[in-house]
Amino acid sequence: MQQKETPTTWLGMSLPEMRDAFLTLGLDGYRDHQMADWLYKKGVTDFAAITNFSLGLRQLLAETGSLGYPEVTRFLASKEDPVWKALLTYDDTAQAECVLMSYSYGNSVCLSTQVGCRMSCLFCASGSGGWQRNLSAGEILAQILILRRLALPQGEGHRVSHLVLMGMGEPLDNFEQVHKALTIANASWGLGISYRNITLSTIGLVPQMEKLRHLKLPLNLSLSLHAPDDTLRHQLVPGATKFSISEVLGALWRYVETTRRRATVEYCLISGVNDSASQARELARLLKGHLVHLNLIPYNPPGSEKAPRSWQRSSLQNTQAFTTILQEAGVTTTLRREMGSDISAACGQLRQMSKSIPAAERKEGS
């Protein structure tokens, strides 16, 4: 019995891959640029809409493959902020989230790179339920295209200008597919997003940080630190136990030296856990003198299912005192602005909530 060929999935393809796909179908490879334009520039969601392809070609494409879009299970718009969030469901029933935030400088999409997460950070809901699988480059790019289509009006504002890889998953744990997605996002024939407008967040997987450094892409690298000492950090971020703070920061400073890009360090403030004055002074000692920006993040309960229920965000007084110590030491420090709390914009929360939502309510635009 002849084995059935795997259907072609177009989202996530590079130009050479598109060219090869057309040649495999017995067609001219020059159509690669046309398909890329429809996929990434126009965001087509149906082969039938590709009007400069013949009807026969459109039918052939529909019969032999798919564009590769997941189902939009939930789409929510904040009533408080210019923020939109989507919960996506893939053919294997896996789910991931993405968020679009509109700022004065442009529109930014927060991307997921995995279904679940292996890192098990106690303050984050992304890893609740464990890790299921990596997302493909196409599944990552689909998040941008879906939010652009659903949240942004056609015309001048219909463009995503910034990306942050801070959604579900550890981006460097899915290195190859993330790299491919970002290459397409940056390409002139793709989404045309500058690497300088892309920020990748990691808990500090040192070998992958070095691999990224050697690519010499002007990406912004953000380190999810959350503690000034190894003992506490390994409790808060179990996935980081292979590497010490010294090793992780060493890799970060080498990345900064190679790319000449300012690094960001993320630090989630949890009352009575990592927000003392002595911890602030130790953090200042680690960071001062380097090209780095410290981003303090208010803890957003409930975190993961393993987080103590007693955990609360730091008080305003403690947050201000912590910030002052860092700033007086010469470390550029800001407190992250919270947006979209009314739609559970923190990564992983909507996916958790969806498990209790009746199936009839799980639809696009709900």
XYZ file of N, CA and C in Angstrom, residues 122-322:
603
model
N 7.864 29.024 39.842
C 6.752 28.995 40.796
C 5.813 30.183 40.649
N 6.315 31.302 40.129
C 5.515 32.517 40.040
C 4.768 32.625 38.718
N 4.870 31.626 37.851
C 4.324 31.701 36.498
C 3.339 30.562 36.244
N 2.221 30.902 35.601
C 1.194 29.894 35.318
C 1.460 29.095 34.050
N 2.485 29.490 33.275
C 2.722 28.847 31.979
C 2.991 27.353 32.090
N 3.711 26.963 33.149
C 4.099 25.566 33.270
C 3.084 24.688 33.977
N 1.958 25.274 34.384
C 0.939 24.475 35.060
C 0.452 23.378 34.122
N 0.468 22.162 34.603
C 0.096 21.025 33.770
C 1.266 20.433 33.030
N 2.449 21.038 33.194
C 3.651 20.475 32.592
C 3.865 20.902 31.150
N 4.918 20.369 30.571
C 5.277 20.659 29.178
C 4.649 19.611 28.275
N 4.077 20.050 27.143
C 3.498 19.108 26.187
C 4.363 18.957 24.940
N 4.698 20.083 24.319
C 5.519 20.008 23.110
C 5.999 21.401 22.716
N 6.935 21.422 21.776
C 7.377 22.672 21.182
C 6.369 23.139 20.132
N 6.335 24.430 19.909
C 5.576 24.976 18.796
C 6.484 25.077 17.575
N 5.929 24.847 16.406
C 6.689 24.985 15.168
C 6.829 26.468 14.832
N 7.713 26.771 13.892
C 7.877 28.160 13.445
C 6.553 28.711 12.927
N 5.814 27.886 12.175
C 4.526 28.332 11.659
C 3.521 28.606 12.758
N 3.526 27.774 13.795
C 2.597 27.974 14.910
C 2.951 29.228 15.702
N 4.208 29.572 15.750
C 4.635 30.808 16.413
C 4.218 32.021 15.584
N 4.481 31.974 14.275
C 4.136 33.092 13.397
C 2.628 33.294 13.299
N 1.866 32.205 13.370
C 0.402 32.316 13.290
C -0.152 33.204 14.396
N 0.492 33.219 15.543
C 0.031 34.052 16.649
C 0.046 35.526 16.258
N 1.108 35.939 15.580
C 1.227 37.336 15.149
C 0.131 37.665 14.144
N -0.047 36.794 13.161
C -0.995 37.049 12.086
C -2.433 37.049 12.595
N -2.752 36.160 13.521
C -4.109 36.101 14.080
C -4.423 37.364 14.866
N -3.509 37.790 15.727
C -3.766 38.989 16.523
C -3.796 40.238 15.649
N -2.945 40.285 14.633
C -2.973 41.429 13.715
C -4.333 41.526 13.027
N -4.857 40.375 12.606
C -6.140 40.357 11.902
C -7.309 40.702 12.811
N -7.304 40.172 14.033
C -8.455 40.342 14.918
C -8.434 41.638 15.716
N -7.238 42.145 16.024
C -7.147 43.285 16.939
C -6.867 44.619 16.263
N -6.200 44.603 15.109
C -5.762 45.862 14.514
C -6.626 46.226 13.315
N -7.007 47.490 13.216
C -7.809 47.924 12.064
C -6.969 47.937 10.795
N -7.621 47.717 9.674
C -6.921 47.803 8.399
C -6.476 49.246 8.170
N -5.334 49.396 7.536
C -4.840 50.735 7.257
C -3.515 50.993 7.933
N -3.294 52.243 8.316
C -1.992 52.671 8.827
C -1.553 51.904 10.071
N -2.498 51.602 10.970
C -2.138 50.930 12.214
C -2.079 49.421 12.118
N -2.327 48.876 10.931
C -2.405 47.420 10.752
C -0.998 46.835 10.586
N -0.208 46.959 11.634
C 1.157 46.432 11.571
C 1.640 46.105 12.972
N 2.268 44.948 13.091
C 2.948 44.585 14.339
C 4.402 45.020 14.187
N 4.855 45.871 15.098
C 6.204 46.433 14.987
C 7.192 45.821 15.962
N 6.694 45.207 17.046
C 7.558 44.661 18.085
C 7.103 43.261 18.482
N 8.057 42.437 18.866
C 7.775 41.098 19.381
C 8.493 40.906 20.701
N 7.824 40.258 21.644
C 8.475 39.823 22.883
C 8.185 38.337 23.066
N 9.224 37.561 23.229
C 9.069 36.119 23.429
C 9.057 35.865 24.929
N 7.905 36.186 25.524
C 7.738 36.092 26.969
C 6.435 35.393 27.322
N 5.840 34.714 26.349
C 4.609 33.987 26.617
C 4.918 32.617 27.178
N 4.095 31.646 26.845
C 4.278 30.298 27.366
C 5.550 29.669 26.800
N 6.310 29.017 27.666
C 7.482 28.275 27.231
C 8.789 29.029 27.396
N 9.870 28.280 27.302
C 11.235 28.819 27.327
C 11.739 28.856 25.885
N 11.879 30.051 25.288
C 12.247 30.142 23.873
C 13.524 29.384 23.501
N 14.543 29.426 24.363
C 15.806 28.779 24.017
C 15.738 27.261 24.182
N 14.655 26.756 24.759
C 14.433 25.315 24.839
C 13.822 24.796 23.533
N 13.476 25.718 22.647
C 12.924 25.395 21.325
C 13.714 26.197 20.294
N 15.031 26.101 20.380
C 15.937 27.023 19.694
C 15.715 27.070 18.191
N 15.704 25.930 17.510
C 15.692 25.913 16.050
C 14.405 26.511 15.487
N 13.255 26.135 16.049
C 11.993 26.654 15.533
C 11.814 28.131 15.861
N 12.283 28.554 17.031
C 12.237 29.972 17.383
C 13.123 30.787 16.449
N 14.326 30.289 16.195
C 15.231 30.994 15.282
C 14.607 31.115 13.893
N 14.007 30.048 13.411
C 13.377 30.083 12.094
C 12.223 31.080 12.060
N 11.397 31.080 13.110
C 10.264 32.009 13.165
C 10.738 33.452 13.168
N 11.787 33.740 13.915
C 12.288 35.111 13.994
C 12.945 35.533 12.685
N 13.590 34.593 12.000
C 14.182 34.897 10.699
C 13.107 35.330 9.717
N 11.978 34.623 9.707
C 10.867 34.961 8.814
C 10.197 36.260 9.259
N 10.061 36.437 10.575
C 9.459 37.676 11.090
C 10.283 38.892 10.683
N 11.598 38.726 10.628
C 12.492 39.837 10.289
C 12.618 40.073 8.788
N 12.463 39.037 7.984
C 12.745 39.123 6.549
C 11.875 40.165 5.846
N 12.463 40.812 4.834
C 11.711 41.813 4.060
C 10.526 41.173 3.356
N 10.645 39.894 2.960
C 9.540 39.183 2.314
C 8.583 38.567 3.334
N 8.978 38.650 4.619
C 8.145 38.125 5.696
C 7.352 39.243 6.351
N 7.551 39.413 7.660
C 6.799 40.435 8.383
C 7.554 41.757 8.496
N 8.832 41.753 8.172
C 9.595 42.996 8.166
C 9.767 43.645 9.524
N 9.854 42.843 10.577
C 10.031 43.374 11.936
C 11.526 43.406 12.257
N 12.037 44.558 12.640
C 13.458 44.704 12.931
C 13.868 43.823 14.105
N 15.039 43.189 13.988
C 15.559 42.413 15.115
C 15.698 43.286 16.363
N 15.971 44.570 16.169
C 16.136 45.478 17.304
C 14.826 45.711 18.052
N 13.723 45.326 17.433
C 12.412 45.435 18.079
C 11.916 44.092 18.597
N 12.813 43.121 18.690
C 12.447 41.787 19.176
C 13.211 41.499 20.463
N 12.485 41.108 21.494
C 13.089 40.772 22.788
C 12.807 39.312 23.115
N 13.853 38.572 23.421
C 13.738 37.151 23.777
C 14.087 36.987 25.240
N 13.192 36.358 25.986
C 13.392 36.147 27.424
C 13.769 34.700 27.708
N 14.750 34.510 28.571
C 15.203 33.166 28.934
C 15.510 33.101 30.427
N 15.381 31.905 30.996
C 15.793 31.737 32.392
C 17.307 31.582 32.496
N 17.979 31.443 31.344
C 19.436 31.341 31.356
C 19.955 29.963 31.007
N 19.587 29.461 29.834
C 20.144 28.202 29.339
C 21.462 28.551 28.655
N 22.547 28.389 29.378
C 23.838 28.943 28.962
C 24.297 28.458 27.586
N 24.267 27.156 27.270
C 24.724 26.734 25.942
C 23.936 27.383 24.806
N 22.627 27.504 24.994
C 21.803 28.130 23.962
C 22.038 29.641 23.898
N 22.331 30.260 25.039
C 22.673 31.686 25.031
C 23.947 31.915 24.214
N 24.899 31.018 24.362
C 26.142 31.135 23.589
C 25.875 30.902 22.096
N 25.007 29.952 21.801
C 24.645 29.679 20.409
C 23.979 30.901 19.783
N 23.091 31.531 20.540
C 22.425 32.740 20.062
C 23.432 33.873 19.868
N 24.374 33.989 20.786
C 25.393 35.042 20.687
C 26.194 34.908 19.407
N 26.540 33.689 19.049
C 27.378 33.470 17.868
C 26.624 33.768 16.563
N 25.292 33.827 16.617
C 24.531 34.217 15.433
C 24.667 35.713 15.147
N 25.032 36.462 16.181
C 25.273 37.915 16.078
C 24.051 38.670 15.549
N 22.870 38.230 15.981
C 21.646 38.952 15.644
C 21.447 40.062 16.677
N 21.034 41.248 16.251
C 20.843 42.343 17.216
C 19.541 42.233 18.000
N 19.265 41.027 18.486
C 18.092 40.812 19.338
C 18.347 41.382 20.728
N 17.275 41.758 21.401
C 17.363 42.146 22.805
C 17.180 40.895 23.656
N 18.155 40.615 24.524
C 18.092 39.421 25.361
C 17.700 39.818 26.776
N 16.720 39.109 27.323
C 16.215 39.391 28.659
C 16.390 38.155 29.529
N 16.993 38.345 30.687
C 17.246 37.237 31.609
C 16.238 37.246 32.746
N 15.552 36.127 32.912
C 14.580 35.965 33.983
C 15.333 35.481 35.228
N 15.679 36.406 36.125
C 16.585 36.107 37.251
C 15.830 35.815 38.549
N 15.160 36.822 39.114
C 14.209 36.680 40.220
C 14.800 36.415 41.599
N 16.090 36.275 41.701
C 16.723 36.107 43.013
C 18.198 36.481 42.888
N 18.808 37.000 43.976
C 20.215 37.386 43.915
C 21.171 36.289 44.368
N 20.645 35.126 44.771
C 21.515 34.027 45.211
C 21.002 32.715 44.634
N 21.909 31.759 44.484
C 21.574 30.502 43.816
C 20.543 29.672 44.573
N 20.638 29.654 45.889
C 19.717 28.824 46.670
C 18.273 29.225 46.431
N 17.981 30.516 46.558
C 16.618 30.992 46.360
C 16.219 30.881 44.888
N 17.128 31.207 43.994
C 16.782 31.169 42.564
C 16.397 29.757 42.133
N 17.117 28.771 42.612
C 16.809 27.399 42.220
C 15.493 26.913 42.826
N 15.066 27.541 43.918
C 13.746 27.228 44.476
C 12.644 27.863 43.619
N 12.868 29.103 43.212
C 11.864 29.833 42.437
C 11.816 29.380 40.987
N 12.981 29.003 40.442
C 13.100 28.615 39.034
C 13.774 27.243 38.964
N 13.043 26.160 39.233
C 13.651 24.822 39.259
C 14.366 24.442 37.969
N 13.923 24.980 36.838
C 14.566 24.654 35.573
C 15.938 25.262 35.410
N 16.336 26.130 36.349
C 17.624 26.819 36.240
C 18.723 26.172 37.081
N 18.449 25.014 37.650
C 19.401 24.428 38.601
C 20.723 23.989 37.981
N 20.786 23.834 36.665
C 22.031 23.390 36.030
C 23.100 24.475 36.023
N 22.669 25.728 36.168
C 23.610 26.829 36.012
C 23.526 27.785 37.191
N 24.684 28.245 37.639
C 24.730 29.224 38.722
C 24.443 30.621 38.176
N 24.118 31.534 39.092
C 23.909 32.920 38.686
C 25.163 33.471 38.027
N 26.315 33.112 38.547
C 27.578 33.571 37.971
C 27.721 33.112 36.517
N 27.373 31.862 36.234
C 27.472 31.339 34.868
C 26.468 32.028 33.938
N 25.260 32.224 34.441
C 24.209 32.819 33.619
C 24.526 34.279 33.306
N 24.933 35.023 34.329
C 25.270 36.425 34.094
C 26.506 36.552 33.206
N 27.454 35.634 33.350
C 28.621 35.642 32.476
C 28.219 35.513 31.020
N 27.266 34.603 30.738
C 26.778 34.424 29.368
C 26.041 35.671 28.892
N 25.310 36.314 29.807
C 24.574 37.528 29.444
C 25.527 38.666 29.089
N 26.576 38.831 29.903
C 27.528 39.921 29.625
C 28.289 39.659 28.330
N 28.562 38.402 28.016
C 29.230 38.092 26.732
C 28.298 38.408 25.556
N 27.013 38.146 25.733
C 26.045 38.476 24.694
C 26.015 39.986 24.463
N 26.011 40.740 25.540
C 26.007 42.202 25.437
C 27.260 42.698 24.723
N 28.395 42.132 25.072
C 29.656 42.551 24.461
C 29.666 42.258 22.957
N 29.105 41.125 22.557
C 29.112 40.740 21.144
C 28.125 41.553 20.322
N 26.911 41.746 20.854
C 25.847 42.388 20.074
C 25.753 43.895 20.296
N 26.355 44.375 21.370
C 26.261 45.795 21.746
C 24.817 46.200 22.043
N 24.024 45.241 22.459
C 22.639 45.510 22.827
C 22.495 45.482 24.342
N 21.786 46.460 24.891
C 21.538 46.496 26.332
C 20.703 45.290 26.744
N 21.131 44.596 27.767
C 20.374 43.450 28.280
C 19.301 43.924 29.260
N 18.317 43.077 29.465
C 17.302 43.311 30.489
C 17.352 42.160 31.484
N 17.196 42.468 32.741
C 17.050 41.449 33.775
C 15.658 41.600 34.369
N 14.906 40.507 34.391
C 13.553 40.509 34.944
C 13.581 39.966 36.364
N 12.819 40.613 37.228
C 12.836 40.238 38.647
C 11.419 40.394 39.183
N 10.763 39.262 39.455
C 9.396 39.261 39.968
C 9.422 39.441 41.485
N 8.812 40.507 41.973
C 8.856 40.829 43.401
C 7.732 40.123 44.160
N 8.135 39.271 45.114
C 7.190 38.513 45.928
C 7.416 38.901 47.388
N 6.374 39.311 48.044
C 6.476 39.820 49.409
C 7.079 38.789 50.359
N 8.133 39.206 51.071
C 8.769 38.354 52.069
C 9.611 37.233 51.494
N 9.756 37.178 50.182
C 10.515 36.103 49.540
C 11.804 36.636 48.925
N 11.687 37.682 48.098
C 12.873 38.193 47.399
C 12.898 39.707 47.306
N 12.219 40.387 48.262
C 12.077 41.844 48.161
C 12.691 42.611 49.320
N 13.638 42.007 50.039
C 14.252 42.694 51.182
C 15.322 43.676 50.720
N 15.702 44.576 51.629
C 16.748 45.552 51.322
C 18.085 44.860 51.072
N 18.379 43.824 51.838
C 19.657 43.119 51.657
C 19.702 42.418 50.299
N 18.560 41.889 49.862
C 18.501 41.248 48.545
C 18.647 42.280 47.430
N 18.094 43.462 47.648
C 18.252 44.538 46.665
C 19.718 44.944 46.545
N 20.417 45.033 47.675
C 21.832 45.418 47.647
C 22.672 44.355 46.949
N 22.370 43.073 47.179
C 23.109 42.006 46.521
C 22.827 42.004 45.018
N 21.593 42.269 44.636
C 21.258 42.354 43.221
C 21.995 43.518 42.565
N 22.067 44.633 43.262
C 22.801 45.797 42.744
C 24.264 45.457 42.535
N 24.842 44.699 43.452
C 26.251 44.304 43.331
C 26.473 43.469 42.071
N 25.506 42.615 41.752
C 25.632 41.741 40.584
C 25.513 42.505 39.253
N 24.696 43.560 39.259
C 24.341 44.203 37.997
C 25.075 45.504 37.707
N 25.513 46.212 38.735
C 26.082 47.545 38.496
C 27.353 47.461 37.643
N 27.505 48.480 36.809
C 28.662 48.541 35.940
C 28.464 47.858 34.599
N 27.300 47.255 34.390
C 27.025 46.551 33.133
C 25.943 47.276 32.336
N 25.912 47.017 31.028
C 24.909 47.603 30.153
C 23.622 46.796 30.307
N 22.847 47.163 31.324
C 21.684 46.360 31.684
C 20.578 47.241 32.236
N 19.364 46.808 32.016
C 18.176 47.475 32.542
C 17.429 46.458 33.400
N 17.137 46.805 34.622
C 16.401 45.921 35.532
C 14.919 46.234 35.446
N 14.126 45.217 35.152
C 12.679 45.354 35.038
C 12.026 44.609 36.200
N 11.513 45.355 37.154
C 10.830 44.746 38.300
C 9.383 44.439 37.920
N 8.918 43.239 38.296
C 7.596 42.776 37.887
C 6.768 42.449 39.135
N 5.617 43.071 39.306
C 4.764 42.709 40.443
C 4.281 41.264 40.296
N 4.357 40.506 41.372
C 3.876 39.124 41.340
C 2.383 39.111 41.049
N 1.977 38.175 40.179
C 0.584 38.094 39.750
C 0.001 36.758 40.188
N -0.616 36.669 41.391
C -1.173 35.404 41.845
C -2.208 34.878 40.858
N -2.388 33.540 40.744
C -1.866 32.549 41.673
C -0.539 31.918 41.271
N 0.085 32.309 40.162
C 1.323 31.655 39.747
C 1.071 30.216 39.338
N 2.071 29.360 39.569
C 1.903 27.951 39.224
C 1.117 27.236 40.309
N 0.709 25.998 39.990
C -0.052 25.233 40.975
C 0.792 24.856 42.179
N 2.120 24.973 42.066
C 3.017 24.638 43.173
C 3.393 25.845 44.032
N 2.961 27.026 43.624
C 3.289 28.233 44.386
C 2.495 28.264 45.687
N 3.121 28.669 46.790
C 2.380 28.792 48.059
C 1.201 29.746 47.904
N 0.052 29.357 48.406
C -1.132 30.209 48.302
C -0.967 31.503 49.094
N -0.023 31.505 50.033
C 0.189 32.692 50.865
C 0.987 33.782 50.151
N 1.576 33.466 49.028
C 2.388 34.453 48.319
C 1.540 35.644 47.866
N 2.114 36.832 48.059
C 1.483 38.060 47.598
C 2.538 38.943 46.944
N 2.106 39.883 46.157
C 3.058 40.821 45.579
C 3.604 41.758 46.648
N 4.772 42.287 46.412
C 5.389 43.213 47.361
C 4.511 44.450 47.526
N 4.539 45.003 48.728
C 3.789 46.228 48.979
C 4.409 47.372 48.185
N 3.662 48.420 47.992
C 4.157 49.595 47.286
C 5.376 50.171 48.004
N 5.347 50.160 49.328
C 6.467 50.683 50.111
C 7.737 49.864 49.875
N 7.620 48.533 49.916
C 8.787 47.678 49.696
C 9.294 47.779 48.257
N 8.359 47.882 47.333
C 8.745 48.011 45.927
C 9.522 49.297 45.695
N 9.059 50.381 46.290
C 9.747 51.664 46.132
C 11.120 51.637 46.793
N 11.210 51.027 47.968
C 12.492 50.936 48.662
C 13.478 50.083 47.870
N 13.005 48.966 47.325
C 13.836 48.080 46.517
C 14.367 48.822 45.289
